[in-house]
Coordinates of N, CA and C in Angstrom, one line a residue:
M511 N -107.4 1.1 7.1 CA -108.0 1.9 5.8 C -107.1 3.0 5.3
K512 N -106.6 2.9 4.2 CA -105.7 4.2 3.8 C -106.5 5.0 3.0
P513 N -106.4 6.4 3.2 CA -106.9 7.4 2.4 C -106.4 7.6 0.9
T514 N -106.9 7.6 -0.1 CA -106.5 7.7 -1.4 C -107.2 8.9 -2.1
L515 N -106.6 9.6 -3.1 CA -107.2 10.6 -3.7 C -107.6 10.1 -5.1
Q516 N -108.8 10.1 -5.7 CA -109.1 9.9 -7.1 C -108.8 11.2 -7.8
T517 N -108.0 11.0 -9.0 CA -107.6 12.3 -9.8 C -108.4 12.2 -11.0
H518 N -108.9 13.4 -11.8 CA -109.5 13.4 -12.7 C -108.8 14.0 -13.8
D519 N -108.8 13.3 -15.0 CA -108.0 13.9 -16.2 C -108.7 15.0 -17.0
E520 N -110.0 15.2 -16.7 CA -110.7 16.3 -17.5 C -111.3 17.4 -16.2
E521 N -111.3 18.5 -16.9 CA -112.0 19.6 -15.9 C -113.3 19.3 -15.7
A522 N -113.6 19.3 -14.6 CA -115.2 19.4 -14.2 C -115.9 20.5 -14.8
P523 N -117.3 20.3 -15.3 CA -117.9 21.5 -15.9 C -118.3 22.7 -14.8
T524 N -118.3 23.9 -15.1 CA -118.4 24.8 -14.0 C -119.7 25.8 -14.5
T525 N -120.6 25.1 -15.2 CA -121.8 25.9 -15.0 C -122.5 26.0 -13.7
P526 N -123.5 26.9 -13.5 CA -124.1 27.0 -12.2 C -124.8 26.0 -11.7
E527 N -125.2 25.0 -12.7 CA -126.0 23.9 -12.2 C -125.1 22.8 -11.6
S528 N -123.7 22.8 -12.1 CA -122.9 21.6 -11.9 C -122.5 21.8 -10.4
W529 N -122.5 23.0 -9.8 CA -122.0 23.2 -8.4 C -123.2 22.8 -7.4
L530 N -124.3 22.3 -8.0 CA -125.4 21.9 -6.9 C -125.1 20.4 -6.6
A531 N -124.3 19.5 -7.3 CA -124.1 18.3 -7.0 C -122.8 18.3 -6.3
P532 N -122.7 17.1 -5.4 CA -121.4 16.9 -4.6 C -120.3 16.6 -5.4
R533 N -119.2 16.9 -5.2 CA -118.0 16.4 -6.0 C -116.7 16.3 -4.9
Q534 N -115.9 15.5 -5.6 CA -114.7 15.2 -4.8 C -113.6 16.2 -4.9
G535 N -112.9 16.5 -4.0 CA -111.7 17.5 -3.9 C -110.7 16.9 -2.8
W536 N -109.8 17.8 -2.3 CA -108.8 17.5 -1.4 C -108.3 18.4 -0.5
M537 N -107.8 18.1 0.6 CA -107.3 19.0 1.5 C -105.9 19.7 0.9
A538 N -106.0 21.1 0.7 CA -104.9 21.9 0.0 C -104.1 22.6 0.9
G539 N -104.5 22.9 2.2 CA -103.7 23.7 2.9 C -104.6 24.5 4.2
R540 N -103.9 25.4 5.0 CA -104.5 26.2 5.9 C -104.4 27.8 5.6
D541 N -105.1 28.6 6.0 CA -105.0 30.0 5.7 C -104.5 30.7 7.0
E542 N -104.6 32.1 6.9 CA -103.7 32.6 8.0 C -104.7 32.7 9.3
D543 N -105.9 32.1 9.0 CA -106.8 32.1 10.3 C -106.8 30.7 10.8
G544 N -105.9 29.8 10.2 CA -106.0 28.6 10.5 C -107.2 27.5 9.9
R545 N -108.0 28.1 9.0 CA -109.1 27.4 8.3 C -108.5 26.4 7.2
L546 N -109.2 25.4 7.2 CA -108.7 24.4 6.2 C -109.2 24.9 4.7
L547 N -108.1 24.6 4.0 CA -108.3 25.1 2.5 C -108.5 23.9 1.8
V548 N -109.5 23.8 0.8 CA -109.9 22.8 -0.1 C -109.7 23.3 -1.7
D549 N -109.3 22.2 -2.4 CA -109.3 22.4 -3.8 C -109.9 21.3 -4.6
F550 N -110.4 21.6 -5.8 CA -111.3 20.6 -6.6 C -111.1 20.8 -7.8
P551 N -111.3 19.7 -8.8 CA -111.2 20.0 -10.2 C -112.1 21.1 -10.7
G552 N -111.8 21.8 -11.6 CA -112.8 23.0 -12.0 C -112.7 24.1 -11.2
N553 N -112.0 24.3 -10.1 CA -112.1 25.3 -9.1 C -111.8 26.5 -10.0
P554 N -112.6 27.5 -10.0 CA -112.3 28.8 -10.8 C -111.4 29.8 -10.0
G555 N -111.1 29.5 -8.7 CA -110.5 30.6 -8.0 C -109.4 30.1 -6.9
G556 N -108.9 28.9 -7.1 CA -107.9 28.5 -6.3 C -108.6 27.8 -4.9
P557 N -107.6 27.2 -4.0 CA -108.1 26.8 -2.8 C -108.7 27.7 -2.1
A558 N -110.0 27.1 -1.4 CA -111.0 28.0 -0.9 C -111.0 27.6 0.6
A559 N -111.3 28.4 1.6 CA -111.5 28.1 3.0 C -112.8 27.3 3.0
A560 N -112.8 26.1 3.8 CA -114.1 25.2 3.7 C -114.4 25.1 5.0
T561 N -115.9 24.8 5.4 CA -116.5 24.3 6.8 C -116.5 23.0 6.9
L562 N -116.6 22.4 8.0 CA -116.5 20.9 7.9 C -117.8 20.4 8.8
A563 N -118.4 19.3 8.4 CA -119.4 18.5 8.7 C -118.9 17.7 9.9
M564 N -117.7 17.6 10.3 CA -117.3 16.7 11.1 C -116.1 17.4 12.1
P565 N -115.9 17.0 13.3 CA -114.9 17.6 14.2 C -113.5 17.2 13.7
M566 N -112.4 17.9 13.8 CA -111.3 17.5 13.3 C -110.2 18.3 14.3
D567 N -109.3 17.7 14.9 CA -108.4 18.3 15.7 C -107.3 19.1 14.9
T568 N -106.4 19.6 15.6 CA -105.2 20.5 14.9 C -104.2 19.5 14.2
Q569 N -104.0 18.2 14.9 CA -102.9 17.2 14.6 C -103.5 16.5 13.3
A570 N -104.9 16.1 13.3 CA -105.6 15.4 12.5 C -105.7 16.2 11.1
A571 N -105.9 17.6 11.2 CA -105.9 18.5 10.2 C -104.6 18.6 9.4
K572 N -103.6 18.6 10.1 CA -102.0 18.8 9.5 C -101.8 17.5 8.8
A573 N -102.4 16.5 9.5 CA -101.9 15.2 8.6 C -102.8 15.1 7.3
A574 N -104.1 15.4 7.3 CA -104.8 15.4 6.2 C -104.2 16.2 5.1
V575 N -103.8 17.5 5.5 CA -103.2 18.3 4.6 C -102.0 17.8 4.0
A576 N -101.3 17.3 4.9 CA -99.9 16.6 4.4 C -100.0 15.5 3.5
R577 N -101.1 14.8 3.3 CA -101.3 13.6 2.6 C -102.3 13.8 1.5
R578 N -102.8 15.3 1.5 CA -103.7 15.6 0.6 C -105.1 14.8 0.4
Q579 N -105.6 14.6 1.9 CA -106.8 13.8 1.9 C -108.0 14.2 0.9
A580 N -108.5 12.8 0.6 CA -109.4 13.1 -0.4 C -110.8 13.4 0.3
V581 N -111.7 14.3 0.1 CA -112.9 14.8 0.7 C -114.1 14.8 -0.5
M582 N -115.1 14.8 0.1 CA -116.4 14.9 -0.6 C -117.1 16.4 -0.2
L583 N -117.2 17.1 -1.2 CA -117.6 18.4 -1.0 C -119.0 18.8 -1.6
V584 N -119.7 19.8 -1.0 CA -121.0 20.4 -1.5 C -120.7 21.8 -1.4
F585 N -121.6 22.8 -2.2 CA -121.1 24.0 -2.1 C -122.5 24.7 -1.8
E586 N -122.3 25.8 -0.8 CA -123.3 26.6 -0.1 C -123.8 27.5 -1.4
R587 N -125.1 27.4 -1.8 CA -125.8 28.2 -2.7 C -125.2 28.2 -4.1
A588 N -124.8 26.8 -4.6 CA -123.8 26.5 -5.6 C -122.7 27.5 -5.9
D589 N -122.1 28.0 -4.8 CA -121.0 28.9 -4.9 C -119.8 28.1 -4.6
P590 N -118.9 28.0 -5.7 CA -117.4 27.1 -5.4 C -116.7 27.9 -4.6
R591 N -117.0 29.2 -4.5 CA -116.1 29.7 -3.3 C -116.3 29.4 -1.7
R592 N -117.5 28.8 -1.8 CA -118.0 28.5 -0.2 C -118.2 27.0 -0.3
P593 N -117.1 26.2 -0.3 CA -117.2 24.7 -0.1 C -117.6 24.2 1.5
H594 N -117.9 23.1 1.5 CA -118.2 22.5 2.7 C -117.8 21.1 2.7
V595 N -117.2 20.5 3.4 CA -116.8 19.1 3.5 C -117.8 18.3 4.3
L596 N -118.4 17.5 3.6 CA -119.2 16.4 4.1 C -118.7 15.4 4.6
S597 N -117.5 14.8 4.3 CA -117.0 13.6 4.5 C -115.5 13.3 4.1
L598 N -114.7 12.7 4.6 CA -113.3 12.2 4.0 C -113.6 11.0 3.3
V599 N -112.9 10.7 2.2 CA -113.1 9.7 1.3 C -111.9 8.7 1.3
Y600 N -112.5 7.2 1.6 CA -111.7 6.2 1.7 C -111.9 5.2 0.8
T601 N -110.7 4.5 0.2 CA -111.0 3.4 -0.5 C -110.7 2.0 0.4
P602 N -111.4 0.8 0.0 CA -110.9 -0.4 0.8 C -109.3 -0.7 0.7
S603 N -108.9 -1.1 1.8 CA -107.4 -1.5 1.8 C -107.3 -2.7 0.9
E604 N -106.0 -2.8 0.4 CA -105.5 -3.9 -0.4 C -105.1 -5.2 0.6
T605 N -105.1 -4.7 1.9 CA -104.7 -6.0 3.0 C -105.4 -5.5 4.1
P606 N -106.8 -5.9 4.2 CA -107.6 -5.8 5.2 C -107.2 -6.6 6.4
L607 N -107.0 -7.6 6.1 CA -106.6 -8.9 7.4 C -105.6 -8.5 8.1
L608 N -104.4 -7.9 7.4 CA -103.2 -7.4 8.0 C -103.5 -6.0 8.8
D609 N -104.3 -5.1 8.1 CA -104.7 -4.1 8.8 C -105.4 -4.3 10.2
S610 N -106.2 -5.1 10.1 CA -107.2 -5.4 11.5 C -106.3 -5.9 12.4
V611 N -105.5 -6.8 12.0 CA -104.4 -7.3 13.3 C -103.5 -6.2 13.7
L612 N -103.1 -5.4 12.9 CA -102.2 -4.1 13.3 C -103.2 -3.1 14.2
E613 N -104.3 -3.0 13.9 CA -105.0 -2.1 14.6 C -105.4 -2.6 16.1
A614 N -105.7 -4.0 16.0 CA -106.1 -4.6 17.3 C -104.7 -4.8 18.1
T615 N -103.7 -5.0 17.7 CA -102.1 -5.1 18.5 C -102.1 -3.6 19.1
A616 N -102.2 -2.5 18.2 CA -101.9 -1.2 18.9 C -103.0 -0.7 19.8
A617 N -104.2 -1.3 19.8 CA -105.1 -0.9 20.5 C -104.9 -1.4 22.1
Q618 N -104.3 -2.6 22.1 CA -104.0 -3.2 23.4 C -102.8 -3.3 24.4
P619 N -102.7 -2.8 25.4 CA -101.5 -2.5 26.1 C -101.0 -3.7 26.3
P620 N -99.4 -3.7 26.4 CA -98.9 -4.8 26.4 C -99.1 -5.5 27.8
E621 N -99.1 -6.9 27.9 CA -99.7 -7.5 29.2 C -98.3 -8.2 29.9
D622 N -97.1 -7.8 29.3 CA -95.9 -8.3 30.0 C -95.6 -7.7 31.2
V623 N -96.1 -6.6 31.3 CA -95.9 -5.7 32.5 C -97.0 -5.3 33.1
R624 N -97.2 -5.7 34.5 CA -98.4 -5.6 35.3 C -98.2 -4.9 36.6
V625 N -98.7 -4.2 37.0 CA -98.9 -3.3 38.3 C -100.0 -3.8 39.1
D626 N -99.8 -4.1 40.3 CA -101.1 -4.8 41.1 C -102.0 -5.4 40.2
G627 N -101.4 -6.5 39.2 CA -102.2 -7.2 38.6 C -103.0 -6.7 37.1
K628 N -102.9 -5.3 37.0 CA -103.0 -4.5 35.9 C -102.1 -4.3 34.9
P629 N -102.4 -4.7 33.5 CA -101.4 -4.3 32.5 C -101.2 -2.9 32.4
R630 N -99.8 -2.5 32.3 CA -99.4 -1.2 32.0 C -98.4 -1.0 31.0
A631 N -98.6 0.0 30.1 CA -97.6 0.3 29.0 C -96.2 0.7 29.7
L632 N -95.4 0.3 29.3 CA -94.1 0.8 30.1 C -93.0 1.0 29.0
D633 N -92.6 2.5 29.1 CA -91.3 3.0 28.3 C -90.6 3.8 28.9
V634 N -89.5 3.0 29.5 CA -88.5 3.5 30.5 C -87.0 3.6 29.5
K635 N -86.3 4.5 29.5 CA -85.1 4.8 28.9 C -84.1 5.4 29.9
G636 N -82.7 5.0 29.7 CA -81.8 5.4 30.7 C -80.5 5.1 30.1
S637 N -79.4 5.9 30.3 CA -78.3 5.7 29.6 C -76.9 4.9 30.3
E638 N -77.5 4.8 31.7 CA -76.7 4.0 32.6 C -77.4 3.0 33.2
T639 N -78.4 3.3 34.2 CA -78.9 2.2 35.0 C -80.5 2.4 35.1
V640 N -81.3 1.4 34.9 CA -82.5 1.3 35.1 C -82.9 0.4 36.0
S641 N -83.7 0.7 37.1 CA -84.0 -0.4 38.3 C -85.4 -0.2 38.7
F642 N -86.0 -1.6 38.8 CA -87.5 -1.6 39.3 C -87.4 -2.6 40.6
S643 N -88.4 -2.3 41.5 CA -88.5 -3.2 42.9 C -89.9 -3.3 43.1
C644 N -89.9 -4.3 43.8 CA -91.2 -4.9 44.4 C -91.1 -5.5 45.6
G645 N -90.9 -4.8 46.8 CA -90.7 -5.6 48.1 C -89.1 -5.8 48.0
A646 N -88.9 -7.1 48.3 CA -87.3 -7.4 48.4 C -87.1 -7.8 47.0
A647 N -87.7 -7.7 45.9 CA -87.4 -8.2 44.6 C -86.9 -6.8 43.9
R648 N -85.8 -7.2 43.0 CA -85.2 -5.8 42.3 C -84.7 -6.4 41.0
V649 N -84.9 -5.6 40.2 CA -84.4 -5.8 38.6 C -83.7 -4.4 38.5
S650 N -82.5 -4.8 37.9 CA -81.6 -3.7 37.5 C -81.1 -3.9 36.1
L651 N -81.1 -2.9 35.1 CA -80.5 -3.3 33.8 C -79.6 -2.1 33.9
Q652 N -78.5 -2.5 33.2 CA -77.4 -1.8 32.7 C -77.2 -2.1 31.2
P653 N -76.3 -1.3 30.5 CA -76.1 -1.5 28.9 C -75.4 -2.6 28.6
Q654 N -74.8 -3.3 29.5 CA -74.2 -4.7 29.3 C -74.6 -5.7 30.4
E655 N -75.5 -5.3 31.3 CA -75.6 -6.6 32.5 C -77.1 -6.3 32.8
L656 N -77.7 -7.7 33.1 CA -79.0 -7.8 33.8 C -78.8 -8.5 35.5
L657 N -79.2 -7.8 36.3 CA -79.3 -8.5 37.6 C -80.8 -8.6 38.2
L658 N -81.1 -9.6 38.6 CA -82.2 -10.1 39.2 C -81.7 -10.7 40.6
A659 N -82.3 -9.8 41.7 CA -82.1 -10.0 43.1 C -83.3 -10.1 44.1
C660 N -83.4 -11.1 45.1 CA -84.5 -11.1 46.0 C -83.9 -11.7 47.2
W661 N -83.8 -10.9 48.5 CA -83.2 -11.2 49.6 C -81.5 -11.5 49.3
D662 N -81.0 -12.6 49.5 CA -79.6 -12.8 49.3 C -79.6 -13.9 48.1
V663 N -80.4 -13.9 47.2 CA -80.4 -14.8 46.0 C -80.2 -13.6 44.8
R664 N -79.1 -13.8 43.8 CA -78.7 -13.0 42.9 C -78.6 -13.9 41.6
V665 N -79.2 -13.3 40.5 CA -78.8 -13.9 39.0 C -78.2 -12.5 38.3
K666 N -77.0 -12.9 37.9 CA -76.4 -11.8 37.3 C -75.9 -12.3 35.9
L667 N -76.4 -11.4 34.7 CA -76.0 -12.1 33.4 C -75.5 -10.9 32.6
T668 N -74.4 -11.2 31.8 CA -73.7 -10.3 31.3 C -73.2 -11.0 29.9
R669 N -72.7 -10.5 29.1 CA -72.2 -10.8 27.5 C -71.2 -12.1 28.0
Q670 N -70.4 -11.9 28.8 CA -69.4 -12.7 29.4 C -69.6 -13.8 30.2
E671 N -70.5 -13.8 30.8 CA -71.0 -14.8 32.1 C -72.2 -14.7 32.6
L672 N -72.5 -15.9 33.2 CA -73.7 -16.2 34.2 C -73.6 -16.4 35.5
L673 N -73.9 -15.7 36.5 CA -73.8 -15.9 37.8 C -74.7 -16.2 38.6
L674 N -74.9 -17.5 39.4 CA -75.9 -17.7 40.1 C -75.7 -18.0 41.7
Q675 N -76.1 -17.0 42.3 CA -75.6 -16.8 44.0 C -76.8 -17.0 44.7
C676 N -76.6 -17.8 46.1 CA -77.6 -18.0 47.1 C -76.9 -17.8 48.4
G677 N -76.8 -16.6 48.9 CA -75.8 -16.7 50.4 C -74.4 -16.6 49.9
E678 N -73.9 -17.7 50.6 CA -72.3 -18.1 50.6 C -72.3 -19.1 49.3
A679 N -73.2 -19.5 48.8 CA -72.9 -20.5 47.4 C -73.3 -19.8 46.2
S680 N -72.5 -20.0 45.3 CA -72.3 -19.5 44.0 C -72.1 -20.3 42.8
F681 N -72.4 -20.3 41.7 CA -72.1 -21.1 40.6 C -72.0 -20.0 39.4
L682 N -70.6 -20.2 38.7 CA -70.3 -19.3 37.9 C -70.1 -19.8 36.5
L683 N -70.6 -19.3 35.5 CA -70.3 -19.9 34.0 C -69.8 -18.7 33.3
Q684 N -68.8 -19.0 32.5 CA -68.1 -18.0 31.7 C -67.9 -18.6 30.3
R685 N -68.2 -17.4 29.5 CA -68.1 -17.6 28.0 C -67.0 -18.5 27.5
N686 N -65.8 -18.4 28.2 CA -64.4 -19.0 27.7 C -64.3 -20.2 28.1
G687 N -65.4 -20.9 28.8 CA -65.6 -22.3 29.3 C -65.1 -22.7 30.6
R688 N -64.9 -21.6 31.5 CA -64.8 -21.7 32.8 C -65.9 -21.7 33.5
A689 N -66.0 -22.9 34.5 CA -67.3 -23.0 35.4 C -66.5 -22.9 36.8
V690 N -67.0 -22.3 37.6 CA -66.5 -22.2 39.1 C -67.7 -22.2 40.2
T691 N -67.5 -23.3 41.2 CA -68.5 -23.5 42.1 C -67.8 -23.4 43.3
R692 N -68.8 -22.3 44.3 CA -68.0 -21.9 45.5 C -69.1 -22.2 46.5
G693 N -68.5 -22.4 47.8 CA -69.7 -22.5 49.0 C -69.0 -23.1 50.1
V694 N -69.8 -22.8 51.2 CA -69.0 -23.4 52.5 C -68.9 -24.8 52.5
R695 N -69.7 -25.4 52.1 CA -69.8 -27.0 51.9 C -70.4 -27.4 50.6
I696 N -69.6 -28.3 49.8 CA -70.1 -28.7 48.6 C -70.1 -30.1 48.5
E697 N -71.3 -30.7 48.0 CA -71.4 -32.1 47.8 C -72.0 -32.4 46.6
S698 N -71.4 -33.6 46.5 CA -71.9 -34.2 44.8 C -72.0 -35.8 45.0
H699 N -73.1 -36.0 44.7 CA -73.6 -37.5 45.0 C -74.2 -38.0 43.6
A700 N -73.9 -39.4 43.3 CA -74.3 -40.2 42.1 C -74.7 -41.6 42.5
E701 N -75.9 -41.6 41.9 CA -76.3 -43.3 42.3 C -75.6 -44.2 41.4
D702 N -75.1 -43.8 40.5 CA -73.9 -44.8 39.8 C -72.6 -44.1 39.6
T703 N -71.7 -44.5 38.7 CA -70.6 -44.0 38.8 C -70.3 -42.4 38.7
Q704 N -69.5 -42.0 39.3 CA -69.0 -40.9 39.3 C -67.7 -40.6 38.8
R705 N -67.5 -39.9 37.9 CA -66.2 -39.8 37.2 C -65.7 -38.3 37.2
I706 N -64.2 -38.2 37.4 CA -63.8 -36.8 37.2 C -62.5 -36.9 36.3
T707 N -62.7 -36.3 35.2 CA -61.6 -36.5 33.9 C -61.1 -35.0 33.5
G708 N -60.1 -34.9 33.2 CA -59.6 -33.6 32.7 C -58.2 -33.7 32.2
G709 N -57.9 -32.7 31.7 CA -56.2 -32.8 31.1 C -55.5 -32.8 32.3
V710 N -55.7 -32.1 33.4 CA -55.1 -32.0 34.7 C -56.0 -32.1 35.8
V711 N -55.8 -33.0 36.8 CA -56.7 -33.0 38.0 C -56.0 -32.8 39.3
E712 N -56.3 -31.5 39.7 CA -55.7 -31.1 41.1 C -56.8 -31.2 42.1
V713 N -56.1 -31.9 43.4 CA -56.9 -31.9 44.6 C -56.1 -31.2 45.5
N714 N -56.6 -30.1 46.1 CA -55.8 -29.5 47.2 C -56.7 -29.6 48.4

């Protein structure tokens, strides 16, 4: 829901009887004592300090003044110098379905991060290294590197290569097309034909 202010091209009447009826105005600022000021069509004396029928914290009040929040006013003893804010004025959104989806999304904590089974909002920033651990499992983030480790099993990912390592065995894939397999003992089995082809084949 988005607040909108309805403007009037004609000045409202200023007879004593006219101040008995509610009328629409807007948040106009705050005075030296922090009270909210409102203005309205036909105002004979400029923005006036108003009382409110609803609670409003400092941050909400600043936002209302900044956007000239529309309000519904009544006047104590029909005196335009003594306005009272009955309510804020809203108009239906032009995109109610989108608004409802955005509000529902904003109200839910992200579920991709859980601590002891409970979803937690996570906002962590670091210029060099950010690490998370749980028991033997560890995640380490650097500007150009992601490392996953648990016991002696590691997965390292950078822009240039992917390394899978388990103890003495490892498999390295590089962006330039190089693939390296290392281990104490390497075995390769095929149920059918196994071929080794290459521009140059070296066996040492």
